Amino acid sequence: MKRLLVATSNRHKVEEIAAMLGTGWQVESLQAHPQVQLPEETGSTFAANAQLKAEAASRHLPELWVLADDSGLEVDALGGRPGVYSARFAGPGANDAQNRARLKEELAALRTAGDVGPWSGRFCCALVLARGGRMLECCEGRVEGRLLELEQGAGGFGYDSMFVPQGHEQSFGLLSAEIKNALSHRARALAALLPKLQALTAS
Ligand code: IMP
């Protein structure tokens, strides 16, 4: 089995990536490597932040294949926010529930101002593969959809319960993991990266 370190301590991201990769990979997270500290996410794009994380983790563990995910939600009526600030929308150290509460406040403010939706948006994901401290590949994926002011379902993580992907009537918080992993931003980025990863690790 080939080892792949996913440079995150977000267990949901690791579970999704491991499920999508299937057998043949031993997927590890930073929980198995507590000595690795990720840098501050100072980039202005998902790709720049994914590169920062992948290269930093890869410098610590140069013998491993390292994959970093940077992802988030863009809401058109909010000018693309929260974007790269999705994990800290409600402030530094905010948790998912606090970030969703902030998004609900912003959607309520839009409604009060006369914009009653539907509010379009998308989840975006950049995946960067690194080895020996250097980025080898970067692939991106998106899933378009609409935002809900009222949460629907308790599955998934982050903003899943407030996002209905195009072509569906239910949020990612209600849809099964199988459906999410077939069409999500992360699934699409990984589908683009997978052939490159397989080619690089074939020998
Ligand atoms: P990152 O760890 O800096 O990439 O932050 C990602 C943030 O974007 C998470 O904390 C979530 O709030 C949000 N996010 C990214 N991907 C998803 C997803 O698949 N579902 C729901 N929220 C997500």
Coordinates of C-alpha atoms and ligand atoms in Angstrom, one line a residue:
M1 CA 0.0 0.0 0.0
K2 CA 1.2 3.5 -0.8
R3 CA 1.3 6.1 2.0
L4 CA -0.3 9.4 1.5
L5 CA -0.3 12.2 4.1
V6 CA -3.3 14.5 3.9
A7 CA -1.9 17.7 5.5
T8 CA -4.9 18.6 7.6
S9 CA -6.3 17.7 11.0
N10 CA -9.9 18.1 9.6
R11 CA -11.1 14.5 9.9
H12 CA -14.0 15.1 7.6
K13 CA -11.7 16.1 4.7
V14 CA -9.5 13.0 5.4
E15 CA -12.5 10.7 5.5
E16 CA -13.8 12.1 2.2
I17 CA -10.4 11.8 0.4
A18 CA -9.8 8.3 1.8
A19 CA -13.3 7.1 0.6
M20 CA -12.7 8.6 -2.8
L21 CA -9.2 7.2 -3.2
G22 CA -10.4 3.7 -2.4
T23 CA -8.1 0.8 -1.6
G24 CA -4.4 0.8 -2.4
W25 CA -3.7 3.9 -0.3
Q26 CA -2.8 4.2 3.3
V27 CA -4.2 7.6 4.1
E28 CA -2.7 9.4 7.1
S29 CA -3.6 12.8 8.6
L30 CA -1.6 15.2 10.7
Q31 CA -3.0 13.5 13.8
A32 CA -0.4 10.8 13.2
H33 CA 2.3 13.5 12.8
P34 CA 1.7 16.0 15.6
Q35 CA 5.2 17.5 15.1
V36 CA 4.1 19.0 11.8
Q37 CA 2.9 22.6 12.2
L38 CA 1.0 24.1 9.3
P39 CA 1.8 27.7 8.4
E40 CA -0.7 30.6 8.5
E41 CA -3.0 30.7 5.5
T42 CA -1.8 34.0 4.1
G43 CA -2.6 33.3 0.4
S44 CA -5.4 35.1 -1.4
T45 CA -6.4 32.0 -3.4
F46 CA -7.3 28.4 -2.5
A47 CA -4.4 27.2 -4.6
A48 CA -1.9 29.5 -2.9
N49 CA -3.0 28.3 0.5
A50 CA -3.0 24.6 -0.5
Q51 CA 0.5 25.0 -1.8
L52 CA 1.6 26.7 1.5
K53 CA 0.2 23.7 3.5
A54 CA 1.5 21.0 1.2
E55 CA 5.0 22.3 0.9
A56 CA 5.3 22.9 4.7
A57 CA 4.2 19.4 5.6
S58 CA 6.3 17.9 2.9
R59 CA 9.4 19.7 4.2
H60 CA 8.9 18.0 7.5
L61 CA 8.2 14.6 5.9
P62 CA 10.0 14.7 2.6
E63 CA 9.8 10.9 2.0
L64 CA 6.0 10.9 2.0
W65 CA 3.5 11.8 -0.7
V66 CA 1.7 14.8 0.7
L67 CA -1.7 16.2 -0.3
A68 CA -3.1 19.5 1.0
D69 CA -6.7 20.7 0.6
D70 CA -7.7 24.3 0.8
S71 CA -11.4 24.8 0.2
G72 CA -14.3 27.1 1.0
L73 CA -17.6 28.6 0.1
E74 CA -18.2 31.5 -2.3
V75 CA -21.6 33.3 -2.1
D76 CA -22.3 35.5 -5.1
A77 CA -24.6 38.0 -3.3
L78 CA -21.8 38.5 -0.7
G79 CA -19.2 39.3 -3.4
G80 CA -17.6 35.8 -3.1
R81 CA -17.3 35.8 0.6
P82 CA -16.4 34.0 2.8
G83 CA -14.0 32.4 0.2
V84 CA -10.6 31.7 1.5
Y85 CA -11.8 32.9 4.9
S86 CA -14.5 30.2 5.2
A87 CA -12.9 28.5 8.2
R88 CA -12.6 31.8 10.1
F89 CA -15.7 33.6 8.8
A90 CA -16.8 34.3 12.4
G91 CA -13.3 35.2 13.5
P92 CA -10.0 33.5 14.3
G93 CA -10.5 30.1 15.9
A94 CA -14.2 30.0 15.0
N95 CA -15.9 26.6 14.8
D96 CA -18.3 25.4 12.1
A97 CA -21.5 26.3 14.0
Q98 CA -20.2 29.9 14.6
N99 CA -19.3 30.2 11.0
R100 CA -22.7 29.0 9.9
A101 CA -24.3 31.5 12.4
R102 CA -22.4 34.3 10.7
L103 CA -23.5 33.2 7.3
K104 CA -27.1 33.1 8.5
E105 CA -26.8 36.6 9.8
E106 CA -25.4 37.8 6.4
L107 CA -28.2 36.1 4.5
A108 CA -30.8 37.6 6.8
A109 CA -29.3 41.0 6.2
L110 CA -29.6 40.4 2.4
R111 CA -33.2 39.5 2.9
T112 CA -33.8 42.6 5.0
A113 CA -32.2 44.7 2.3
G114 CA -34.7 43.2 -0.3
D115 CA -32.6 40.4 -1.8
V116 CA -34.7 37.4 -1.0
G117 CA -32.7 34.9 -3.1
P118 CA -32.2 32.3 -4.4
W119 CA -28.6 32.9 -3.4
S120 CA -26.2 31.2 -5.7
G121 CA -22.7 30.1 -4.7
R122 CA -20.2 27.3 -4.9
F123 CA -17.8 25.2 -2.9
C124 CA -14.3 25.4 -4.3
C125 CA -11.3 23.1 -3.6
A126 CA -7.7 23.2 -4.5
L127 CA -5.6 20.1 -4.0
V128 CA -1.8 20.3 -4.1
L129 CA 0.4 17.3 -4.2
A130 CA 4.0 17.7 -2.9
R131 CA 7.0 15.6 -2.3
G132 CA 10.5 16.6 -1.0
G133 CA 9.2 20.0 0.1
R134 CA 8.1 21.0 -3.4
M135 CA 4.7 21.2 -5.1
L136 CA 4.3 18.7 -8.0
E137 CA 0.7 19.2 -9.0
C138 CA -2.3 21.5 -8.3
C139 CA -5.8 20.6 -9.3
E140 CA -9.1 22.5 -8.6
G141 CA -12.7 21.6 -8.4
R142 CA -16.0 23.4 -7.8
V143 CA -19.6 22.5 -7.3
E144 CA -22.3 25.1 -8.0
G145 CA -25.4 25.4 -5.9
R146 CA -27.6 27.6 -3.7
L147 CA -27.5 28.7 -0.1
L148 CA -30.2 28.0 2.5
E149 CA -31.0 30.4 5.4
L150 CA -32.3 27.5 7.4
E151 CA -30.0 24.5 8.0
Q152 CA -31.1 21.2 6.5
G153 CA -29.7 18.0 8.0
A154 CA -26.8 17.3 10.3
G155 CA -24.5 15.3 8.0
G156 CA -21.2 16.4 6.7
F157 CA -19.4 19.4 8.2
G158 CA -18.8 23.1 7.7
Y159 CA -21.5 24.7 5.6
D160 CA -22.9 21.4 4.2
S161 CA -26.3 21.9 5.9
M162 CA -26.7 25.3 4.2
F163 CA -25.8 24.3 0.6
V164 CA -27.9 22.6 -2.0
P165 CA -25.9 21.4 -5.0
Q166 CA -27.3 22.0 -8.5
G167 CA -29.4 19.1 -9.7
H168 CA -30.6 18.2 -6.2
E169 CA -33.3 19.4 -3.8
Q170 CA -31.6 18.6 -0.5
S171 CA -28.5 20.0 1.2
F172 CA -25.2 18.2 1.5
G173 CA -26.2 17.9 5.2
L174 CA -29.0 15.5 4.1
L175 CA -27.6 13.9 1.0
S176 CA -25.6 10.7 1.5
A177 CA -21.8 10.7 1.7
E178 CA -21.8 8.7 -1.5
I179 CA -23.7 11.4 -3.4
K180 CA -21.5 14.2 -2.0
N181 CA -18.3 12.3 -2.8
A182 CA -19.5 11.8 -6.4
L183 CA -20.1 15.5 -7.2
S184 CA -18.3 17.7 -4.6
H185 CA -15.6 20.3 -5.2
R186 CA -13.2 17.9 -3.5
A187 CA -14.3 14.9 -5.6
R188 CA -13.8 17.0 -8.8
A189 CA -10.3 18.2 -7.7
L190 CA -9.3 14.7 -6.8
A191 CA -10.6 13.2 -10.0
A192 CA -8.3 15.7 -11.9
L193 CA -5.4 14.9 -9.6
L194 CA -5.7 11.1 -9.5
P195 CA -4.2 10.2 -12.9
K196 CA -1.2 12.4 -12.1
L197 CA -0.8 10.9 -8.7
Q198 CA -1.1 7.4 -10.1
A199 CA 1.5 8.1 -12.8
L200 CA 3.9 9.7 -10.4
T201 CA 3.6 6.8 -7.9
A202 CA 3.5 4.0 -10.4
S203 CA 7.2 3.0 -10.1
Ligands
IMP1 P1 -9.6 25.2 5.2 O1 -9.3 24.2 6.2 O2 -8.8 26.5 5.4 O3 -9.5 24.7 3.8 O4 -11.1 25.7 5.4 C1 -12.1 25.0 4.8 C2 -13.4 25.6 5.3 O5 -14.3 25.7 4.3 C3 -14.0 24.6 6.3 O6 -13.8 25.0 7.6 C4 -15.5 24.7 6.0 O7 -16.1 25.7 6.7 C5 -15.5 25.1 4.5 N1 -15.6 23.9 3.7 C6 -14.7 23.4 2.9 N2 -15.1 22.2 2.3 C7 -16.3 22.0 2.7 C8 -17.3 21.0 2.5 O8 -17.0 20.0 1.8 N3 -18.4 21.1 3.2 C9 -18.7 22.1 4.0 N4 -17.9 23.1 4.3 C10 -16.7 23.0 3.6

